[in-house]
Every structure is written in C-alpha cells, then in structure tokens.
Amino acid sequence: MKQLPADTVRLLSSCQVITSVVNVVKELLENSLDAGALSIDIKLENYGFDRIEIRDNGSGIKAADTDVMAVQHYTSKICSHDDLEHLATYGFRGEALGSICAVAEVAVTTKTSEDDVGTQYTLDLTGNVVSQKPSHLGQGTTVCALKLFKNLPVRRQYYANTKKCKEELKKVQDLLMAYAILKPELRLTLTHNKVVVWQKAKVSDHRMALMATLGPNAVAHLLPVHHQQPEIVIDGFFPRPGMDCSLASSSNPDKTFIFVNDRPVHQKDILKVVRQHFLAQYPADSALNRYPTMMLNITVPASTVDVNLTPDKTQILLQNKVPFSILLSFSLQTVAGDQTENTSSSSSSEDWIVNLNPGDFDLAFPQLEDYMASTGTGTTNSGTAKGLERLDSHDQGHDKGKDVEQLSAVSWSRGTALTDPSTGEPLQPVKVHLATGSSSDLGQVMAKGQSSPGKKVSNAITEKRAVLTAYDLINNRAMRTPLSPAALFEMETRASVLQEKPTARLQDISTAVQEKWKNLGEEDRKKYEDKAKKNLERYDLQTKLASDGDVREPERQRRLVSPLSRPQGQKRKVLPSNQPVLDQLFFSQPQKKRSPGPKPSQPLPFSVVTLRQRLHCLSFQSSPRPQGLRLVNRLASQSAWVVLCGRKLMLLNPFRVEEALLFKRLLENNILPAASLQNPIQLTDSILGGAEYTQALSTMEKGSPELRGMAVFSDPRLVANGFQITLTPGSSSTERHLEVTAMADCVPFLGMEDLREILTAVLHRNAKTVQECRPLKVTNYLQGEAVRLARQLPVNLAKEDVEDTLSRMQQQLEETSQACIHGQAFFHHLSDIPDTEQEAPCL
C-alpha cells in the first residue's frame, strides 16, 4: 500500500465538497453573510462554468490572514470542537475556498475599513497566494472562480447538457430566494451573461421579504406563526385553513422554506409534521402530493443541533426530536385553532389542545417526560422540565381543592356514574307513562325490535339517524323522517371516510363528505334523488294513514305480540285522531313580521368636494405648511406618486429619477472591462493628434514599473474608459514607446479617436474626474445601461423606496437637472393648494 499524493487527496476531497455550481455559490454566499454583508451581487457566465463572481460589502479579509485564507482547514470561525456548542456562523470547517481552488482558477479581491486600497490575490490549486496587485474596488470581498471543473472532464461533460445547466441556474435562484426570505435587510442580485435574472431589494420584515420573493398573491393567505418556549422559538408563516389548495401549495417543495438557527435545511421530520397539518385541512386526493407555501424559522440551542452531517450542511440532526416534533405540531395547531375557535363548539381532545394558550403546552403533554425516559432520548430541556413541574403542582392543587370524583368511562357505561344524593343509588332513566289501552302498541314495538336478531346494528357515530319528533312520541308511532339526497349520501359515505382517517375529527369528516358530494357525478346524484323521493312518498303515506287512525301492523308482528299484552278476543281500541291539534302545536310556522314601510326622508343639498376643500383650507390655516417634498399617495394605474412641495401638488415618476441616478453613478464609478488585443496599437504623435497630446498622456499616473522597466498606466481616467496603455522607457524621450495593449469590447467601435477625446478634455478643459473625461461613445453606452437597469426595477415600488429615491435625488442631483436621460421631467405640475377659502375654486 502507498500513500496518495497530497494533490490527489486534495482533489478527491474537494470533489465531494464542490459538486456543482450551486455549491460554489452557497459556500461563497455564506462567507459573505458571516462577514456581515448587506449587499451581495452574484454574476455567472455560461451558467457558472466559465465564471462565477460574488461581490459583497462585508468587513473584508485582514491582510494578516490573506496568506492562509484559502488553505485547507484554516478558519476564523471556530478554534476547537467545543466552539460547535455555541456556533453562530454558517461556515466552520475551513474547506470551502480551498476546495474551490482545487477545481477552478480563483482570484480574491478584498479591502477592510483599515486598508487604504484594496488588493487582488491570485491563488493556485493548493490555495496559496501566487501574486497580488492593487485594486480599485471598495470595502468588501470579491471572489472570482474561472473554468469550474477544468480538471474534471467527466463532471464538466455531465453539465454540457443545456437542460442540466438550466436546472443548475434554477437551483442557484432557489438558494438565493431562501436567504432573501431569511435576511430581509439583505440586497441580492443574480446576473447571468450580463442579464439580471433575479433581484431583491432591502425590506423591513419577513412578510415583506416573502412578498418581494414569492409575490403578493402567494403571501396574502399566510398567517403568522409564533411560539416561544425557554430556549426554543418558532416563527414563520403558514397557510390559512380553508384556503384554495392550488393557491396555498405547489407540486414541489421549492416554496416550503424551513430554517433552523437561521440556516436553510432539508429536515424530513420537520417537513413531515408540516405536511401532515397541511393535508389535514383538505380531502386526501386534492392535496396528497402538494407542498404548502410557508416559512418556518426555528431557533434552538446550538448544542442540540448537529449540522456537520453533509458537506453542504443542509442536513441536520436534532437531539430531542420527539418533543420538538410535538412542540412544532402544537404551534401549527394553534394557527388552525385561532381560526376555528369562534365557529367550532366541539370539545374533543384534539380541539382542546388547539384552544390552549402557547404557555400551556407543557400541561397538554404530561406523558412527554415518561416517553423520553423510557426511550432513552435524553434529558428534557429546561422549558419542558418546568412545564412538567407545573403539571405536578397543578394536579396536586386540584386533588387538595376538590373532593369530587372524576367520571370514568367504565362507570358511565355501566350506568353508575351519577347517583342520587339522598339514597346513594344510581340514577335510573326517566320512564314515559303511556295512555290507557296503548299497552298493545308497546308490545308491538317491543316485538318489532326482537323480530330480527340478526339485523345489523346501526352506529350512532358513523350514521346520522333521523330525529323523532314530538308528534311521533305522543302518537306512539315511530316513523323515520325522510332524508334529503345529500343526507342519504352522507349516511352511506361517512363510514368509509372514517376508515380512511381513523384519527380525524368529526368536523373534518363532515367536510370531506361534503366535498365528495360536490364532486359526485350526475348519474350517482340522480340515484340518491330517486331514493329520497321514494322515502318522501312513504312518509307522506304513513302520515296520512296515521291521521285517519287506520294503521294496522303487519301480521308477522301481530303474531309476535305477547298474549299477556291484551285479552284474547278483545279488539284494540282506536283512539280518536288529534291530528289537527298536533299539527297546530308542532308544525305551525310563526308568522313573519311585516317589515315597516320606508321612513320618510328629505334630500338636503350637500357636496363632499366642497366640504373637503374647506377642511383643507382650515388645516392649512391652523398649521404651518411643510417644507420640502412629501409623498401623498400612489396612483396604481400610472405607477406614479402624488407629491406635495409647498403649495404645489405634483405627479412624480420615480423611474425617471432612478434612471438619472443610475446614469450619474455609472458616469462616476463604472469601469469598462478591457479585453487584451492580439496586436497592440503603438501610439505616436500623429495618431494622438500632436506632441502635446503625447506629453499629456505621458504625465498621467502610472503603476510601479516591472523588472524590464515597462509601466502600466493606472490613471482612472484611462482605466475607467476601457483603455490599458503601457509605457516602455528608452534612453531619451523620443525612444519611449506607448502601446495600447487592451481596450473595452463592450462599447461598439471604441478606438483612438475616443482616446484623443479623453486627452482633449484633460488638456483644454482641465478635466480631473472620470465623469468629465467620458467620451461620447462611452456616455451613450452608459445611458443604455442605465435605462436597462431602470427597467428591471419592480413596477410597484414601496413608499420607503420612493422616499429613499427622493432623498438621493436631493443629495446627488442638482436643481437644474430635473429630467431623465430622454429629457422627460421628473415632476408634472397638477395644481396649487389654496391657502384661503377665497382662493379655493367654487364648485
């Protein structure tokens, strides 16, 4: 046996950590979040296999740590294994950046708040720094990975399929959506091949983050979930009970977001509990393969969670899984209980748990400690132990304060649960005394009940029997009230539904039966309607015979009557019919009160518009007029805002303002990427326009010379416009060589005349900034980029975003430049607000 080389071991282990583009994005994204970044830009080229760039505005990497920042198992997150007990960061193994270096070409650019200038580091396969150079980027870190899986041709060939690449891009977007919901204050942008695919701005809370990520329609039916125990907090949003299944769920779990300690996870036990509570709200077939649209953020002690199971850290283990599942189940039941508490009056055990307050969770599960002790799950947490102590004291207080014996199921079934206080004997059922001469009828009824001992006994729970009316009891002839078609269907279907869901509540069973009745076919529905019609005809016939007093029992029942019930040879006396009196007593409908006639009214002259104008005038007279711009409201149809500035009421187009702000920022800060030229262009006086232009170019800022004496111009006025120029010194000024080695290829037809335009601005206009030296072609290109970026903004901007836009407009734009790139004004004057009643127009 031989020991594997170090580079082979590194490559094998890195292939397990970095398996796809989404793994690279996830590791680098979590590093940015650990650095406190609030703005992260992700740029991909060729679905990330040619280039992955992640830029953040975090704290950056200290200069003392840059030498080992990508070396395997070097990390600043933890110092020992004991630190995992109180882990507060996403990364902790020190493998991410080193594993990426083993399968791609990596360059890291970073700058801290203490650094004067940023530095770009180039790394090799082992994660060691091979070169470094200064960078113009601001505070934060930018990691660029090129040629992913360049040394793994089989894996790169696997992703050569376009379908696989699109699936990988979808996984990256789903990952960013999870962190966008988890971090409302985070700004995220995903760009693929220089096209913004998805973005999310900074929002105030989790609901707004869900709305920005999934849309307002998906969030409208979500209810907040909050449950707090000592050391355990459950927050999130769950679908409202009774919502349309297609709106509240999806066919795949990409909209079911579960977080544990602010970490997106795939935990089967938690997902199983969530799906069980969601499926219980709908019939079995409609939501069987659906996943609810929801978000749960669960916070537990770090010592009770093991996240070091898989390389991507999405699988976790919970120490106390069973009690945690019960707690989660109770939290979700509370959401449903809050919705049905006012409409449901049932007192089943499940409803009792739902209606509990969150603080009574421990009282609802007294068997929790015994279960954990018997299964060896471990010690309960402090919240559960305190709950069990309260339960013991609660039971002892009830035993001391009450001497009443609780009713047991056995005593109730035997009929000995209720006793007479005077005699101590069990209470007997109430006896109904029958009229004289009706003993034969009683015997017939008894014989009828004994005539078919093999008849199936009806179930009082699964079958709804017809209720006996007072008329039936008094007349001593029990007749079943005719049932409607829906009631007949429910009586036959209720037993099958209960067999499918033995633990379901009666209310859920009734809902399921009603749903099946709605989906029943026309032929089956016709069958139940015919059956109900026959029952109605039978009932009408029996009622008519009973009213005539000519009802005769069948011969079979007459033979079963005991001979002691009436003397031999004596005919039964037929009582006179009291049908009219009974109908008047039990079937008379109360007469509806006639609604009183319309009350007299008299129209009065009134104008809401005039009243509003007068109130406006009074308000302006009583209070000083606010200065500056103030938002009034949004016009949804025009995506514009009404703005009040002093006495002027104006209409604001925020997209024009954003377009101007983006253009100004691009003019000042945007750097055009320069592409190397195959044949460098030598600069002479004739090309530049004269010796004075060559002299002006030579005096511009240059970087430190290399070993051969060649220097590269680092002046931002040249670099930002996409020109890379080198200077090779000679023995005299005439022997110096100036060459253009790289130019920006994103601007069409960029050439030497644009370089001459830059030098003209430096010579004749004494231009000092990049904005003053922009050539016309570059300016037009940046205008197009500003328009493209402005069109990608959401259509409906929040009020906070518009206020921020106005604030930046007042700070960055001059009062004279109040128009967009196309010359359209930001504001459109509507009217002037009157200060006095005389100035108000009469309507």
mmCIF file of C-alpha atoms in Angstrom, residues 169-461:
data_model
loop_
_atom_site.group_PDB
_atom_site.id
_atom_site.type_symbol
_atom_site.label_atom_id
_atom_site.label_comp_id
_atom_site.label_asym_id
_atom_site.label_seq_id
_atom_site.Cartn_x
_atom_site.Cartn_y
_atom_site.Cartn_z
ATOM 1 C CA LEU A 169 -29.352 28.016 -12.592
ATOM 2 C CA LYS A 170 -32.804 27.360 -11.100
ATOM 3 C CA LYS A 171 -31.166 25.809 -8.010
ATOM 4 C CA VAL A 172 -28.987 28.896 -7.597
ATOM 5 C CA GLN A 173 -32.066 31.125 -7.773
ATOM 6 C CA ASP A 174 -33.933 28.950 -5.230
ATOM 7 C CA LEU A 175 -30.923 29.189 -2.891
ATOM 8 C CA LEU A 176 -30.886 32.978 -3.151
ATOM 9 C CA MET A 177 -34.650 33.101 -2.543
ATOM 10 C CA ALA A 178 -34.188 31.175 0.722
ATOM 11 C CA TYR A 179 -31.581 33.624 2.012
ATOM 12 C CA ALA A 180 -33.598 36.572 0.733
ATOM 13 C CA ILE A 181 -36.542 35.473 2.874
ATOM 14 C CA LEU A 182 -34.319 34.700 5.856
ATOM 15 C CA LYS A 183 -32.492 38.069 5.689
ATOM 16 C CA PRO A 184 -34.976 40.888 4.957
ATOM 17 C CA GLU A 185 -32.225 43.505 5.260
ATOM 18 C CA LEU A 186 -30.123 41.788 2.570
ATOM 19 C CA ARG A 187 -29.944 43.048 -1.040
ATOM 20 C CA LEU A 188 -29.308 40.307 -3.615
ATOM 21 C CA THR A 189 -28.757 40.380 -7.375
ATOM 22 C CA LEU A 190 -28.292 37.409 -9.727
ATOM 23 C CA THR A 191 -26.832 38.144 -13.167
ATOM 24 C CA HIS A 192 -26.313 35.579 -15.935
ATOM 25 C CA ASN A 193 -24.396 36.530 -19.078
ATOM 26 C CA LYS A 194 -24.703 40.236 -18.147
ATOM 27 C CA VAL A 195 -28.501 39.994 -17.827
ATOM 28 C CA VAL A 196 -30.150 40.425 -14.434
ATOM 29 C CA VAL A 197 -32.134 37.235 -13.843
ATOM 30 C CA TRP A 198 -33.429 37.920 -10.335
ATOM 31 C CA GLN A 199 -33.001 40.576 -7.681
ATOM 32 C CA LYS A 200 -34.364 41.504 -4.279
ATOM 33 C CA ALA A 201 -34.100 44.868 -2.538
ATOM 34 C CA LYS A 202 -33.821 45.577 1.165
ATOM 35 C CA VAL A 203 -37.154 45.240 3.022
ATOM 36 C CA SER A 204 -38.360 45.723 6.566
ATOM 37 C CA ASP A 205 -39.503 42.276 7.773
ATOM 38 C CA HIS A 206 -40.032 38.645 6.807
ATOM 39 C CA ARG A 207 -43.529 39.198 5.387
ATOM 40 C CA MET A 208 -42.227 41.876 3.054
ATOM 41 C CA ALA A 209 -39.346 39.564 2.115
ATOM 42 C CA LEU A 210 -41.847 36.821 1.242
ATOM 43 C CA MET A 211 -43.854 39.301 -0.785
ATOM 44 C CA ALA A 212 -40.768 40.509 -2.669
ATOM 45 C CA THR A 213 -39.664 36.930 -3.343
ATOM 46 C CA LEU A 214 -42.892 34.990 -3.988
ATOM 47 C CA GLY A 215 -45.282 37.797 -4.886
ATOM 48 C CA PRO A 216 -48.259 39.345 -3.052
ATOM 49 C CA ASN A 217 -50.726 36.656 -4.186
ATOM 50 C CA ALA A 218 -48.723 33.890 -2.501
ATOM 51 C CA VAL A 219 -48.398 35.816 0.782
ATOM 52 C CA ALA A 220 -51.993 37.050 1.049
ATOM 53 C CA HIS A 221 -53.225 33.744 2.516
ATOM 54 C CA LEU A 222 -50.379 33.218 5.010
ATOM 55 C CA LEU A 223 -50.916 33.571 8.756
ATOM 56 C CA PRO A 224 -48.121 34.359 11.240
ATOM 57 C CA VAL A 225 -46.852 31.554 13.484
ATOM 58 C CA HIS A 226 -45.159 32.408 16.757
ATOM 59 C CA HIS A 227 -44.417 30.118 19.654
ATOM 60 C CA GLN A 228 -41.796 30.684 22.307
ATOM 61 C CA GLN A 229 -40.508 28.327 24.935
ATOM 62 C CA PRO A 230 -37.370 28.690 27.035
ATOM 63 C CA GLU A 231 -34.509 28.252 24.538
ATOM 64 C CA ILE A 232 -36.916 27.391 21.664
ATOM 65 C CA VAL A 233 -38.554 29.941 19.371
ATOM 66 C CA ILE A 234 -40.685 29.135 16.318
ATOM 67 C CA ASP A 235 -41.539 31.977 13.934
ATOM 68 C CA GLY A 236 -42.896 31.955 10.431
ATOM 69 C CA PHE A 237 -45.966 31.937 8.238
ATOM 70 C CA PHE A 238 -48.385 29.071 7.456
ATOM 71 C CA PRO A 239 -51.337 28.876 5.033
ATOM 72 C CA ARG A 240 -54.727 29.940 6.358
ATOM 73 C CA PRO A 241 -57.055 26.955 6.947
ATOM 74 C CA GLY A 242 -59.681 26.552 4.273
ATOM 75 C CA MET A 243 -57.738 28.317 1.517
ATOM 76 C CA ASP A 244 -57.762 27.019 -2.045
ATOM 77 C CA CYS A 245 -55.221 24.214 -2.245
ATOM 78 C CA SER A 246 -53.797 25.442 -5.550
ATOM 79 C CA LEU A 247 -53.070 28.879 -4.067
ATOM 80 C CA ALA A 248 -51.678 27.640 -0.752
ATOM 81 C CA SER A 249 -49.324 24.948 -2.084
ATOM 82 C CA SER A 250 -47.217 23.775 -5.009
ATOM 83 C CA SER A 251 -46.298 20.449 -6.546
ATOM 84 C CA ASN A 252 -42.644 20.660 -5.404
ATOM 85 C CA PRO A 253 -41.086 21.868 -2.149
ATOM 86 C CA ASP A 254 -39.304 24.887 -3.654
ATOM 87 C CA LYS A 255 -41.699 27.252 -1.813
ATOM 88 C CA THR A 256 -41.520 25.430 1.523
ATOM 89 C CA PHE A 257 -38.772 27.220 3.436
ATOM 90 C CA ILE A 258 -37.520 25.702 6.704
ATOM 91 C CA PHE A 259 -34.713 27.325 8.694
ATOM 92 C CA VAL A 260 -33.051 26.073 11.864
ATOM 93 C CA ASN A 261 -30.877 28.628 13.656
ATOM 94 C CA ASP A 262 -31.026 30.900 10.565
ATOM 95 C CA ARG A 263 -29.758 28.076 8.338
ATOM 96 C CA PRO A 264 -31.770 26.675 5.370
ATOM 97 C CA VAL A 265 -32.144 22.944 5.967
ATOM 98 C CA HIS A 266 -33.861 19.890 4.490
ATOM 99 C CA GLN A 267 -35.175 18.113 7.574
ATOM 100 C CA LYS A 268 -37.537 15.239 6.795
ATOM 101 C CA ASP A 269 -39.103 15.088 10.258
ATOM 102 C CA ILE A 270 -39.987 18.775 10.277
ATOM 103 C CA LEU A 271 -41.300 18.610 6.717
ATOM 104 C CA LYS A 272 -43.394 15.556 7.623
ATOM 105 C CA VAL A 273 -45.094 17.362 10.518
ATOM 106 C CA VAL A 274 -45.727 20.414 8.343
ATOM 107 C CA ARG A 275 -47.259 18.350 5.542
ATOM 108 C CA GLN A 276 -49.431 16.355 7.956
ATOM 109 C CA HIS A 277 -51.016 19.532 9.306
ATOM 110 C CA PHE A 278 -51.456 20.908 5.814
ATOM 111 C CA LEU A 279 -53.018 17.718 4.401
ATOM 112 C CA ALA A 280 -55.444 17.521 7.341
ATOM 113 C CA GLN A 281 -57.158 20.667 6.030
ATOM 114 C CA TYR A 282 -58.050 19.173 2.653
ATOM 115 C CA PRO A 283 -59.509 15.948 1.233
ATOM 116 C CA ALA A 284 -56.993 13.168 0.773
ATOM 117 C CA ASP A 285 -56.810 13.328 -3.031
ATOM 118 C CA SER A 286 -56.642 17.079 -3.596
ATOM 119 C CA ALA A 287 -53.503 17.806 -1.509
ATOM 120 C CA LEU A 288 -51.811 14.410 -1.435
ATOM 121 C CA ASN A 289 -48.726 15.365 -3.456
ATOM 122 C CA ARG A 290 -48.703 19.076 -2.608
ATOM 123 C CA TYR A 291 -46.265 21.087 -0.501
ATOM 124 C CA PRO A 292 -47.508 24.138 1.424
ATOM 125 C CA THR A 293 -46.197 27.603 0.672
ATOM 126 C CA MET A 294 -44.800 28.536 4.065
ATOM 127 C CA MET A 295 -41.776 29.693 6.014
ATOM 128 C CA LEU A 296 -40.610 28.498 9.437
ATOM 129 C CA ASN A 297 -37.592 29.879 11.296
ATOM 130 C CA ILE A 298 -36.787 27.658 14.282
ATOM 131 C CA THR A 299 -34.275 28.738 16.899
ATOM 132 C CA VAL A 300 -32.886 26.117 19.286
ATOM 133 C CA PRO A 301 -29.678 25.915 21.334
ATOM 134 C CA ALA A 302 -26.689 25.230 19.101
ATOM 135 C CA SER A 303 -25.616 22.406 21.394
ATOM 136 C CA THR A 304 -28.778 20.411 20.483
ATOM 137 C CA VAL A 305 -28.186 20.524 16.713
ATOM 138 C CA ASP A 306 -25.574 18.694 14.647
ATOM 139 C CA VAL A 307 -25.042 20.420 11.278
ATOM 140 C CA ASN A 308 -21.814 18.607 10.375
ATOM 141 C CA LEU A 309 -23.522 15.721 8.532
ATOM 142 C CA THR A 310 -23.107 16.539 4.848
ATOM 143 C CA PRO A 311 -20.643 18.798 3.007
ATOM 144 C CA ASP A 312 -23.347 21.329 2.119
ATOM 145 C CA LYS A 313 -24.596 21.461 5.761
ATOM 146 C CA THR A 314 -28.260 21.222 4.736
ATOM 147 C CA GLN A 315 -28.938 18.001 6.671
ATOM 148 C CA ILE A 316 -29.119 18.271 10.468
ATOM 149 C CA LEU A 317 -29.759 16.106 13.499
ATOM 150 C CA LEU A 318 -31.827 17.255 16.472
ATOM 151 C CA GLN A 319 -31.040 15.932 19.932
ATOM 152 C CA ASN A 320 -34.627 15.852 21.240
ATOM 153 C CA LYS A 321 -36.525 15.066 18.057
ATOM 154 C CA VAL A 322 -39.748 13.720 19.592
ATOM 155 C CA PRO A 323 -40.540 16.613 21.968
ATOM 156 C CA PHE A 324 -39.537 19.082 19.315
ATOM 157 C CA SER A 325 -41.946 17.494 16.819
ATOM 158 C CA ILE A 326 -44.727 17.725 19.406
ATOM 159 C CA LEU A 327 -43.939 21.381 20.026
ATOM 160 C CA LEU A 328 -43.948 22.132 16.315
ATOM 161 C CA SER A 329 -47.228 20.256 15.881
ATOM 162 C CA PHE A 330 -48.790 22.259 18.674
ATOM 163 C CA SER A 331 -47.608 25.546 17.151
ATOM 164 C CA LEU A 332 -49.220 24.718 13.816
ATOM 165 C CA GLN A 333 -52.419 23.557 15.523
ATOM 166 C CA THR A 334 -52.582 26.921 17.276
ATOM 167 C CA VAL A 335 -52.804 28.640 13.899
ATOM 168 C CA ALA A 336 -55.787 26.486 12.916
ATOM 169 C CA GLY A 337 -57.306 26.832 16.381
ATOM 170 C CA ASP A 338 -57.269 30.615 16.231
ATOM 171 C CA GLN A 339 -59.304 30.484 13.020
ATOM 172 C CA THR A 340 -61.920 27.943 14.163
ATOM 173 C CA GLU A 341 -62.279 28.952 17.807
ATOM 174 C CA ASN A 342 -65.259 31.229 17.158
ATOM 175 C CA THR A 343 -67.120 28.786 14.903
ATOM 176 C CA SER A 344 -66.454 25.399 16.494
ATOM 177 C CA SER A 345 -68.062 24.310 19.740
ATOM 178 C CA SER A 346 -66.756 20.755 19.865
ATOM 179 C CA SER A 347 -64.751 19.678 22.895
ATOM 180 C CA SER A 348 -62.794 16.725 21.574
ATOM 181 C CA SER A 349 -59.308 16.080 22.828
ATOM 182 C CA GLU A 350 -57.748 17.447 19.671
ATOM 183 C CA ASP A 351 -59.779 20.664 19.817
ATOM 184 C CA TRP A 352 -58.806 21.009 23.456
ATOM 185 C CA ILE A 353 -55.153 21.055 22.520
ATOM 186 C CA VAL A 354 -55.753 23.553 19.734
ATOM 187 C CA ASN A 355 -57.507 26.030 22.013
ATOM 188 C CA LEU A 356 -54.731 26.035 24.570
ATOM 189 C CA ASN A 357 -52.607 29.100 25.044
ATOM 190 C CA PRO A 358 -48.965 28.738 23.982
ATOM 191 C CA GLY A 359 -47.891 28.849 27.622
ATOM 192 C CA ASP A 360 -49.991 25.743 28.407
ATOM 193 C CA PHE A 361 -48.068 23.482 26.059
ATOM 194 C CA ASP A 362 -46.394 21.579 28.856
ATOM 195 C CA LEU A 363 -49.759 20.936 30.529
ATOM 196 C CA ALA A 364 -51.109 19.420 27.324
ATOM 197 C CA PHE A 365 -48.419 16.720 27.130
ATOM 198 C CA PRO A 366 -47.985 15.137 30.572
ATOM 199 C CA GLN A 367 -46.652 11.919 29.018
ATOM 200 C CA LEU A 368 -43.644 13.631 27.434
ATOM 201 C CA GLU A 369 -41.175 13.028 30.262
ATOM 202 C CA ASP A 370 -42.173 9.352 30.680
ATOM 203 C CA TYR A 371 -41.766 8.779 26.955
ATOM 204 C CA MET A 372 -38.287 10.262 26.898
ATOM 205 C CA ALA A 373 -37.253 8.337 29.987
ATOM 206 C CA SER A 374 -38.483 5.030 28.548
ATOM 207 C CA THR A 375 -36.941 5.503 25.112
ATOM 208 C CA GLY A 376 -33.678 6.914 26.383
ATOM 209 C CA THR A 377 -33.995 10.012 24.269
ATOM 210 C CA GLY A 378 -32.114 12.086 26.800
ATOM 211 C CA THR A 379 -32.859 14.719 29.335
ATOM 212 C CA THR A 380 -35.516 17.238 28.562
ATOM 213 C CA ASN A 381 -34.680 20.863 28.197
ATOM 214 C CA SER A 382 -35.363 23.359 30.923
ATOM 215 C CA GLY A 383 -38.645 24.520 29.411
ATOM 216 C CA THR A 384 -40.081 21.001 29.327
ATOM 217 C CA ALA A 385 -38.898 20.229 32.862
ATOM 218 C CA LYS A 386 -40.506 23.382 34.189
ATOM 219 C CA GLY A 387 -43.690 22.508 32.375
ATOM 220 C CA LEU A 388 -43.780 19.075 33.988
ATOM 221 C CA GLU A 389 -43.216 20.611 37.422
ATOM 222 C CA ARG A 390 -46.140 22.953 36.832
ATOM 223 C CA LEU A 391 -48.237 19.983 35.787
ATOM 224 C CA ASP A 392 -47.480 18.146 39.041
ATOM 225 C CA SER A 393 -48.315 21.166 41.144
ATOM 226 C CA HIS A 394 -51.431 21.730 39.047
ATOM 227 C CA ASP A 395 -52.658 18.176 39.704
ATOM 228 C CA GLN A 396 -51.839 18.355 43.432
ATOM 229 C CA GLY A 397 -53.737 21.616 43.788
ATOM 230 C CA HIS A 398 -56.785 20.101 42.159
ATOM 231 C CA ASP A 399 -56.601 17.000 44.382
ATOM 232 C CA LYS A 400 -56.440 19.136 47.511
ATOM 233 C CA GLY A 401 -59.091 21.618 46.489
ATOM 234 C CA LYS A 402 -61.639 19.183 45.041
ATOM 235 C CA ASP A 403 -63.175 16.077 46.581
ATOM 236 C CA VAL A 404 -65.450 15.372 43.627
ATOM 237 C CA GLU A 405 -64.605 12.079 41.956
ATOM 238 C CA GLN A 406 -63.968 12.345 38.254
ATOM 239 C CA LEU A 407 -66.344 10.465 35.960
ATOM 240 C CA SER A 408 -64.739 7.418 34.401
ATOM 241 C CA ALA A 409 -65.689 5.756 31.150
ATOM 242 C CA VAL A 410 -66.360 2.426 32.898
ATOM 243 C CA SER A 411 -68.795 3.888 35.439
ATOM 244 C CA TRP A 412 -70.548 5.875 32.756
ATOM 245 C CA SER A 413 -71.035 2.819 30.529
ATOM 246 C CA ARG A 414 -72.386 0.760 33.471
ATOM 247 C CA GLY A 415 -74.865 3.459 34.423
ATOM 248 C CA THR A 416 -73.367 4.042 37.895
ATOM 249 C CA ALA A 417 -71.635 7.360 37.203
ATOM 250 C CA LEU A 418 -74.496 9.543 38.505
ATOM 251 C CA THR A 419 -76.029 8.713 41.871
ATOM 252 C CA ASP A 420 -78.957 10.067 43.845
ATOM 253 C CA PRO A 421 -77.619 12.262 46.699
ATOM 254 C CA SER A 422 -80.373 11.145 49.095
ATOM 255 C CA THR A 423 -80.291 7.369 48.545
ATOM 256 C CA GLY A 424 -76.854 6.873 47.021
ATOM 257 C CA GLU A 425 -78.288 4.595 44.335
ATOM 258 C CA PRO A 426 -77.562 5.090 40.646
ATOM 259 C CA LEU A 427 -79.980 7.343 38.839
ATOM 260 C CA GLN A 428 -82.474 5.475 36.674
ATOM 261 C CA PRO A 429 -83.638 6.540 33.211
ATOM 262 C CA VAL A 430 -86.834 8.570 33.028
ATOM 263 C CA LYS A 431 -89.937 6.446 32.464
ATOM 264 C CA VAL A 432 -92.518 7.601 29.935
ATOM 265 C CA HIS A 433 -96.060 6.781 31.075
ATOM 266 C CA LEU A 434 -98.284 5.698 28.201
ATOM 267 C CA ALA A 435 -102.001 6.287 27.881
ATOM 268 C CA THR A 436 -104.539 3.591 28.765
ATOM 269 C CA GLY A 437 -105.056 0.991 26.106
ATOM 270 C CA SER A 438 -101.716 1.520 24.456
ATOM 271 C CA SER A 439 -100.027 -1.483 26.024
ATOM 272 C CA SER A 440 -100.665 -3.436 22.839
ATOM 273 C CA ASP A 441 -98.811 -0.806 20.833
ATOM 274 C CA LEU A 442 -95.924 -1.006 23.272
ATOM 275 C CA GLY A 443 -95.861 -4.768 22.895
ATOM 276 C CA GLN A 444 -95.828 -4.452 19.153
ATOM 277 C CA VAL A 445 -92.936 -2.038 19.286
ATOM 278 C CA MET A 446 -91.026 -4.425 21.585
ATOM 279 C CA ALA A 447 -91.799 -7.340 19.310
ATOM 280 C CA LYS A 448 -90.634 -5.331 16.322
ATOM 281 C CA GLY A 449 -87.260 -4.792 17.983
ATOM 282 C CA GLN A 450 -86.899 -8.532 18.715
ATOM 283 C CA SER A 451 -88.143 -9.808 15.399
ATOM 284 C CA SER A 452 -84.793 -9.625 13.579
ATOM 285 C CA PRO A 453 -81.952 -10.523 15.943
ATOM 286 C CA GLY A 454 -79.531 -10.831 13.013
ATOM 287 C CA LYS A 455 -80.138 -7.303 11.764
ATOM 288 C CA LYS A 456 -77.088 -5.030 11.545
ATOM 289 C CA VAL A 457 -76.867 -2.642 14.482
ATOM 290 C CA SER A 458 -76.543 0.958 13.417
ATOM 291 C CA ASN A 459 -73.583 3.044 14.559
ATOM 292 C CA ALA A 460 -74.582 6.264 16.238
ATOM 293 C CA ILE A 461 -71.266 7.923 15.276
#
